[in-house]
Amino acid sequence: MVAPTLDAEVELVAQLQRGSEAAFRTLVDRYQNRVYRTAFSLLRNPEEAEDVAQEVFVEVYQTIGRFRGEAALSTWLYRLATSRALKTRRRTQAKKRLAFFTSLLGFRNEVLHEPPDHAHPLTLLEGQQQFELLLAHIARLPDQQQVAFTLRHEQELSYEQIAAVLGTTVAAVESLLFRARQTLRKHVQPPFRHA
């Protein structure tokens, strides 16, 4: 997909701020796949990623009037998607921990395992075990490293775009990616290969 020009994006924002439903449909058509893939990359759950994508577009619809264009529209969408996906993941992990501890204490007799979802394009490229190991280690990275890694290697954003999404510098993004790769190289054999 060809990225919209800056002028086209500015015009789309202006139309959105005037309440144009056609502009909102254009926004969703243009960005829904990127927002969904970003959320899916962090959550690895199609239903949760779909929920996050819907929440992002609802938030954009409700708050577009306050958008001042300090960042690109796409940067704002990535920022919303990563923020909401991380919040969703924390909520899900907290629920699982609670369920695990209550089952340990004998309050409930249920198994706490969700079947892994491997419907991700990388499964075609990696052996299944290697892929599962890589996903597990990516999921254990600190949030900022995981977001930077995901945006770089799965969404193919530039360092500058990632810095804008994270509200940091390019040097900080380089550091986050370096540390993420170092951690993954230690745990994933053969050594993880990516520039």
PDB file of C-alpha atoms in Angstrom:
ATOM      1  CA  MET A   1       0.000   0.000   0.000  1.00  0.00           C
ATOM      2  CA  VAL A   2       1.304   3.422  -0.952  1.00  0.00           C
ATOM      3  CA  ALA A   3       1.540   5.789   1.992  1.00  0.00           C
ATOM      4  CA  PRO A   4      -0.659   8.858   1.656  1.00  0.00           C
ATOM      5  CA  THR A   5       1.097  12.146   0.976  1.00  0.00           C
ATOM      6  CA  LEU A   6       1.368  14.670   3.771  1.00  0.00           C
ATOM      7  CA  ASP A   7      -1.150  16.915   2.010  1.00  0.00           C
ATOM      8  CA  ALA A   8      -3.618  14.037   1.653  1.00  0.00           C
ATOM      9  CA  GLU A   9      -3.195  13.184   5.335  1.00  0.00           C
ATOM     10  CA  VAL A  10      -3.716  16.818   6.389  1.00  0.00           C
ATOM     11  CA  GLU A  11      -6.866  16.981   4.253  1.00  0.00           C
ATOM     12  CA  LEU A  12      -8.139  13.691   5.719  1.00  0.00           C
ATOM     13  CA  VAL A  13      -7.634  15.037   9.252  1.00  0.00           C
ATOM     14  CA  ALA A  14      -9.454  18.250   8.331  1.00  0.00           C
ATOM     15  CA  GLN A  15     -12.395  16.251   6.956  1.00  0.00           C
ATOM     16  CA  LEU A  16     -12.426  14.017  10.039  1.00  0.00           C
ATOM     17  CA  GLN A  17     -12.492  17.070  12.280  1.00  0.00           C
ATOM     18  CA  ARG A  18     -15.510  18.349  10.347  1.00  0.00           C
ATOM     19  CA  GLY A  19     -17.278  15.040  11.128  1.00  0.00           C
ATOM     20  CA  SER A  20     -17.169  13.492   7.657  1.00  0.00           C
ATOM     21  CA  GLU A  21     -18.297   9.861   7.779  1.00  0.00           C
ATOM     22  CA  ALA A  22     -16.720   9.254   4.360  1.00  0.00           C
ATOM     23  CA  ALA A  23     -13.373  10.472   5.742  1.00  0.00           C
ATOM     24  CA  PHE A  24     -13.717   8.127   8.708  1.00  0.00           C
ATOM     25  CA  ARG A  25     -14.375   5.191   6.357  1.00  0.00           C
ATOM     26  CA  THR A  26     -11.279   6.234   4.369  1.00  0.00           C
ATOM     27  CA  LEU A  27      -9.247   6.333   7.581  1.00  0.00           C
ATOM     28  CA  VAL A  28     -10.406   2.857   8.598  1.00  0.00           C
ATOM     29  CA  ASP A  29      -9.826   1.423   5.112  1.00  0.00           C
ATOM     30  CA  ARG A  30      -6.348   2.953   4.944  1.00  0.00           C
ATOM     31  CA  TYR A  31      -5.102   2.023   8.419  1.00  0.00           C
ATOM     32  CA  GLN A  32      -7.142  -0.865   9.846  1.00  0.00           C
ATOM     33  CA  ASN A  33      -4.736  -3.584   8.697  1.00  0.00           C
ATOM     34  CA  ARG A  34      -1.700  -1.780  10.132  1.00  0.00           C
ATOM     35  CA  VAL A  35      -3.439  -1.100  13.447  1.00  0.00           C
ATOM     36  CA  TYR A  36      -4.655  -4.711  13.677  1.00  0.00           C
ATOM     37  CA  ARG A  37      -1.229  -6.175  12.801  1.00  0.00           C
ATOM     38  CA  THR A  38       0.457  -3.965  15.392  1.00  0.00           C
ATOM     39  CA  ALA A  39      -1.974  -5.080  18.097  1.00  0.00           C
ATOM     40  CA  PHE A  40      -1.719  -8.721  17.004  1.00  0.00           C
ATOM     41  CA  SER A  41       2.077  -8.579  17.093  1.00  0.00           C
ATOM     42  CA  LEU A  42       1.923  -7.584  20.761  1.00  0.00           C
ATOM     43  CA  LEU A  43      -1.034  -9.735  21.843  1.00  0.00           C
ATOM     44  CA  ARG A  44      -0.826 -12.840  19.609  1.00  0.00           C
ATOM     45  CA  ASN A  45      -4.587 -13.189  19.978  1.00  0.00           C
ATOM     46  CA  PRO A  46      -6.830 -12.357  16.987  1.00  0.00           C
ATOM     47  CA  GLU A  47      -9.913 -11.502  19.063  1.00  0.00           C
ATOM     48  CA  GLU A  48      -8.003  -9.214  21.430  1.00  0.00           C
ATOM     49  CA  ALA A  49      -6.214  -7.568  18.489  1.00  0.00           C
ATOM     50  CA  GLU A  50      -9.553  -6.973  16.760  1.00  0.00           C
ATOM     51  CA  ASP A  51     -10.959  -5.430  19.963  1.00  0.00           C
ATOM     52  CA  VAL A  52      -7.912  -3.158  20.283  1.00  0.00           C
ATOM     53  CA  ALA A  53      -8.215  -2.066  16.636  1.00  0.00           C
ATOM     54  CA  GLN A  54     -11.884  -1.189  17.154  1.00  0.00           C
ATOM     55  CA  GLU A  55     -11.046   0.720  20.346  1.00  0.00           C
ATOM     56  CA  VAL A  56      -8.342   2.676  18.509  1.00  0.00           C
ATOM     57  CA  PHE A  57     -10.746   3.818  15.794  1.00  0.00           C
ATOM     58  CA  VAL A  58     -13.455   4.669  18.331  1.00  0.00           C
ATOM     59  CA  GLU A  59     -10.906   6.767  20.225  1.00  0.00           C
ATOM     60  CA  VAL A  60      -9.812   8.500  17.016  1.00  0.00           C
ATOM     61  CA  TYR A  61     -13.446   9.241  16.150  1.00  0.00           C
ATOM     62  CA  GLN A  62     -14.074  10.687  19.619  1.00  0.00           C
ATOM     63  CA  THR A  63     -10.846  12.678  19.964  1.00  0.00           C
ATOM     64  CA  ILE A  64      -9.899  13.752  16.426  1.00  0.00           C
ATOM     65  CA  GLY A  65     -10.993  17.287  17.276  1.00  0.00           C
ATOM     66  CA  ARG A  66      -8.043  17.540  19.676  1.00  0.00           C
ATOM     67  CA  PHE A  67      -5.514  16.201  17.135  1.00  0.00           C
ATOM     68  CA  ARG A  68      -3.129  19.063  16.358  1.00  0.00           C
ATOM     69  CA  GLY A  69      -0.793  17.353  13.919  1.00  0.00           C
ATOM     70  CA  GLU A  70       2.335  17.450  16.097  1.00  0.00           C
ATOM     71  CA  ALA A  71       2.957  13.922  14.775  1.00  0.00           C
ATOM     72  CA  ALA A  72       1.797  12.171  11.622  1.00  0.00           C
ATOM     73  CA  LEU A  73      -1.661  10.610  11.759  1.00  0.00           C
ATOM     74  CA  SER A  74      -0.101   7.164  11.260  1.00  0.00           C
ATOM     75  CA  THR A  75       2.269   7.778  14.188  1.00  0.00           C
ATOM     76  CA  TRP A  76      -0.683   8.677  16.402  1.00  0.00           C
ATOM     77  CA  LEU A  77      -2.499   5.494  15.330  1.00  0.00           C
ATOM     78  CA  TYR A  78       0.558   3.312  16.061  1.00  0.00           C
ATOM     79  CA  ARG A  79       0.917   5.019  19.438  1.00  0.00           C
ATOM     80  CA  LEU A  80      -2.743   4.347  20.299  1.00  0.00           C
ATOM     81  CA  ALA A  81      -2.504   0.741  19.078  1.00  0.00           C
ATOM     82  CA  THR A  82       0.640  -0.087  21.060  1.00  0.00           C
ATOM     83  CA  SER A  83      -0.636   1.640  24.196  1.00  0.00           C
ATOM     84  CA  ARG A  84      -4.006  -0.137  24.119  1.00  0.00           C
ATOM     85  CA  ALA A  85      -2.438  -3.506  23.246  1.00  0.00           C
ATOM     86  CA  LEU A  86      -0.026  -3.268  26.197  1.00  0.00           C
ATOM     87  CA  LYS A  87      -2.896  -2.339  28.543  1.00  0.00           C
ATOM     88  CA  THR A  88      -4.933  -5.279  27.256  1.00  0.00           C
ATOM     89  CA  ARG A  89      -1.995  -7.628  27.745  1.00  0.00           C
ATOM     90  CA  ARG A  90      -1.454  -6.435  31.323  1.00  0.00           C
ATOM     91  CA  ARG A  91      -5.161  -6.955  32.107  1.00  0.00           C
ATOM     92  CA  THR A  92      -5.098 -10.437  30.568  1.00  0.00           C
ATOM     93  CA  GLN A  93      -1.944 -11.390  32.484  1.00  0.00           C
ATOM     94  CA  ALA A  94      -3.431 -10.115  35.736  1.00  0.00           C
ATOM     95  CA  LYS A  95      -6.584 -12.201  35.173  1.00  0.00           C
ATOM     96  CA  LYS A  96      -4.504 -15.292  34.398  1.00  0.00           C
ATOM     97  CA  ARG A  97      -2.367 -14.800  37.523  1.00  0.00           C
ATOM     98  CA  LEU A  98      -5.484 -14.439  39.665  1.00  0.00           C
ATOM     99  CA  ALA A  99      -7.041 -17.551  38.125  1.00  0.00           C
ATOM    100  CA  PHE A 100      -3.778 -19.468  38.574  1.00  0.00           C
ATOM    101  CA  PHE A 101      -3.454 -18.533  42.239  1.00  0.00           C
ATOM    102  CA  THR A 102      -7.096 -19.240  43.007  1.00  0.00           C
ATOM    103  CA  SER A 103      -6.765 -22.658  41.351  1.00  0.00           C
ATOM    104  CA  LEU A 104      -3.602 -23.332  43.387  1.00  0.00           C
ATOM    105  CA  LEU A 105      -5.493 -22.463  46.534  1.00  0.00           C
ATOM    106  CA  GLY A 106      -8.280 -24.851  45.587  1.00  0.00           C
ATOM    107  CA  PHE A 107     -11.003 -22.284  44.990  1.00  0.00           C
ATOM    108  CA  ARG A 108     -11.590 -23.550  41.472  1.00  0.00           C
ATOM    109  CA  ASN A 109     -10.698 -26.756  39.750  1.00  0.00           C
ATOM    110  CA  GLU A 110      -9.977 -25.587  36.229  1.00  0.00           C
ATOM    111  CA  VAL A 111      -7.067 -25.765  33.855  1.00  0.00           C
ATOM    112  CA  LEU A 112      -5.540 -22.414  33.014  1.00  0.00           C
ATOM    113  CA  HIS A 113      -4.157 -22.859  29.553  1.00  0.00           C
ATOM    114  CA  GLU A 114      -5.219 -21.217  26.343  1.00  0.00           C
ATOM    115  CA  PRO A 115      -4.219 -22.959  23.154  1.00  0.00           C
ATOM    116  CA  PRO A 116      -1.450 -21.002  21.450  1.00  0.00           C
ATOM    117  CA  ASP A 117      -2.426 -19.110  18.314  1.00  0.00           C
ATOM    118  CA  HIS A 118       0.091 -19.571  15.530  1.00  0.00           C
ATOM    119  CA  ALA A 119      -1.834 -17.938  12.687  1.00  0.00           C
ATOM    120  CA  HIS A 120       0.973 -15.439  12.124  1.00  0.00           C
ATOM    121  CA  PRO A 121       2.832 -15.107   8.801  1.00  0.00           C
ATOM    122  CA  LEU A 122       6.215 -15.786  10.395  1.00  0.00           C
ATOM    123  CA  THR A 123       5.151 -19.389  11.060  1.00  0.00           C
ATOM    124  CA  LEU A 124       5.694 -20.035   7.366  1.00  0.00           C
ATOM    125  CA  LEU A 125       9.316 -18.923   7.678  1.00  0.00           C
ATOM    126  CA  GLU A 126      10.393 -20.427  10.992  1.00  0.00           C
ATOM    127  CA  GLY A 127      10.196 -23.984  12.229  1.00  0.00           C
ATOM    128  CA  GLN A 128       7.214 -24.258  14.587  1.00  0.00           C
ATOM    129  CA  GLN A 129       9.286 -24.860  17.734  1.00  0.00           C
ATOM    130  CA  GLN A 130      11.753 -22.102  16.891  1.00  0.00           C
ATOM    131  CA  PHE A 131       8.893 -19.730  16.184  1.00  0.00           C
ATOM    132  CA  GLU A 132       7.169 -20.540  19.478  1.00  0.00           C
ATOM    133  CA  LEU A 133      10.438 -20.032  21.342  1.00  0.00           C
ATOM    134  CA  LEU A 134      11.036 -16.709  19.614  1.00  0.00           C
ATOM    135  CA  LEU A 135       7.490 -15.493  20.407  1.00  0.00           C
ATOM    136  CA  ALA A 136       7.877 -16.517  24.035  1.00  0.00           C
ATOM    137  CA  HIS A 137      11.118 -14.569  24.380  1.00  0.00           C
ATOM    138  CA  ILE A 138       9.760 -11.527  22.542  1.00  0.00           C
ATOM    139  CA  ALA A 139       6.793 -11.531  24.938  1.00  0.00           C
ATOM    140  CA  ARG A 140       9.226 -11.458  27.893  1.00  0.00           C
ATOM    141  CA  LEU A 141      11.081  -8.366  26.685  1.00  0.00           C
ATOM    142  CA  PRO A 142      10.401  -5.161  28.626  1.00  0.00           C
ATOM    143  CA  ASP A 143       7.437  -3.278  27.094  1.00  0.00           C
ATOM    144  CA  GLN A 144       9.481  -0.546  25.375  1.00  0.00           C
ATOM    145  CA  GLN A 145      11.905  -3.076  23.852  1.00  0.00           C
ATOM    146  CA  GLN A 146       9.034  -5.266  22.698  1.00  0.00           C
ATOM    147  CA  VAL A 147       7.198  -2.370  21.063  1.00  0.00           C
ATOM    148  CA  ALA A 148      10.369  -1.124  19.339  1.00  0.00           C
ATOM    149  CA  PHE A 149      11.242  -4.649  18.158  1.00  0.00           C
ATOM    150  CA  THR A 150       7.715  -5.319  16.889  1.00  0.00           C
ATOM    151  CA  LEU A 151       7.402  -2.006  15.077  1.00  0.00           C
ATOM    152  CA  ARG A 152      10.824  -2.468  13.448  1.00  0.00           C
ATOM    153  CA  HIS A 153      10.748  -6.140  12.475  1.00  0.00           C
ATOM    154  CA  GLU A 154       7.063  -6.880  12.019  1.00  0.00           C
ATOM    155  CA  GLN A 155       5.687  -3.508  10.914  1.00  0.00           C
ATOM    156  CA  GLU A 156       8.938  -2.384   9.217  1.00  0.00           C
ATOM    157  CA  LEU A 157       8.799   1.157  10.594  1.00  0.00           C
ATOM    158  CA  SER A 158      11.896   3.328  10.381  1.00  0.00           C
ATOM    159  CA  TYR A 159      13.851   4.257  13.506  1.00  0.00           C
ATOM    160  CA  GLU A 160      12.462   7.797  13.174  1.00  0.00           C
ATOM    161  CA  GLN A 161       8.872   6.528  13.032  1.00  0.00           C
ATOM    162  CA  ILE A 162       9.426   4.274  16.056  1.00  0.00           C
ATOM    163  CA  ALA A 163      10.931   7.191  17.976  1.00  0.00           C
ATOM    164  CA  ALA A 164       7.821   9.244  17.175  1.00  0.00           C
ATOM    165  CA  VAL A 165       5.499   6.439  18.317  1.00  0.00           C
ATOM    166  CA  LEU A 166       7.419   5.973  21.578  1.00  0.00           C
ATOM    167  CA  GLY A 167       7.967   9.697  22.128  1.00  0.00           C
ATOM    168  CA  THR A 168      11.733   9.268  22.360  1.00  0.00           C
ATOM    169  CA  THR A 169      14.904   9.758  20.323  1.00  0.00           C
ATOM    170  CA  VAL A 170      16.332   7.694  17.478  1.00  0.00           C
ATOM    171  CA  ALA A 171      19.344   6.926  19.708  1.00  0.00           C
ATOM    172  CA  ALA A 172      17.009   5.564  22.394  1.00  0.00           C
ATOM    173  CA  VAL A 173      15.263   3.383  19.778  1.00  0.00           C
ATOM    174  CA  GLU A 174      18.640   2.061  18.597  1.00  0.00           C
ATOM    175  CA  SER A 175      19.484   1.214  22.210  1.00  0.00           C
ATOM    176  CA  LEU A 176      16.125  -0.514  22.784  1.00  0.00           C
ATOM    177  CA  LEU A 177      16.550  -2.586  19.619  1.00  0.00           C
ATOM    178  CA  PHE A 178      20.166  -3.456  20.449  1.00  0.00           C
ATOM    179  CA  ARG A 179      19.187  -4.688  23.927  1.00  0.00           C
ATOM    180  CA  ALA A 180      16.181  -6.612  22.549  1.00  0.00           C
ATOM    181  CA  ARG A 181      18.356  -8.362  19.948  1.00  0.00           C
ATOM    182  CA  GLN A 182      21.044  -9.156  22.528  1.00  0.00           C
ATOM    183  CA  THR A 183      18.453 -10.749  24.807  1.00  0.00           C
ATOM    184  CA  LEU A 184      16.926 -12.759  21.969  1.00  0.00           C
ATOM    185  CA  ARG A 185      20.339 -13.947  20.736  1.00  0.00           C
ATOM    186  CA  LYS A 186      21.083 -15.349  24.196  1.00  0.00           C
ATOM    187  CA  HIS A 187      17.914 -17.411  24.300  1.00  0.00           C
ATOM    188  CA  VAL A 188      17.059 -18.394  20.737  1.00  0.00           C
ATOM    189  CA  GLN A 189      19.250 -20.926  18.923  1.00  0.00           C
ATOM    190  CA  PRO A 190      20.425 -20.721  16.217  1.00  0.00           C
ATOM    191  CA  PRO A 191      21.293 -17.088  16.885  1.00  0.00           C
ATOM    192  CA  PHE A 192      18.517 -14.737  15.874  1.00  0.00           C
ATOM    193  CA  ARG A 193      19.445 -13.084  12.594  1.00  0.00           C
ATOM    194  CA  HIS A 194      18.164  -9.587  11.772  1.00  0.00           C
ATOM    195  CA  ALA A 195      19.820  -6.263  11.098  1.00  0.00           C
TER     196      ALA A 195
END
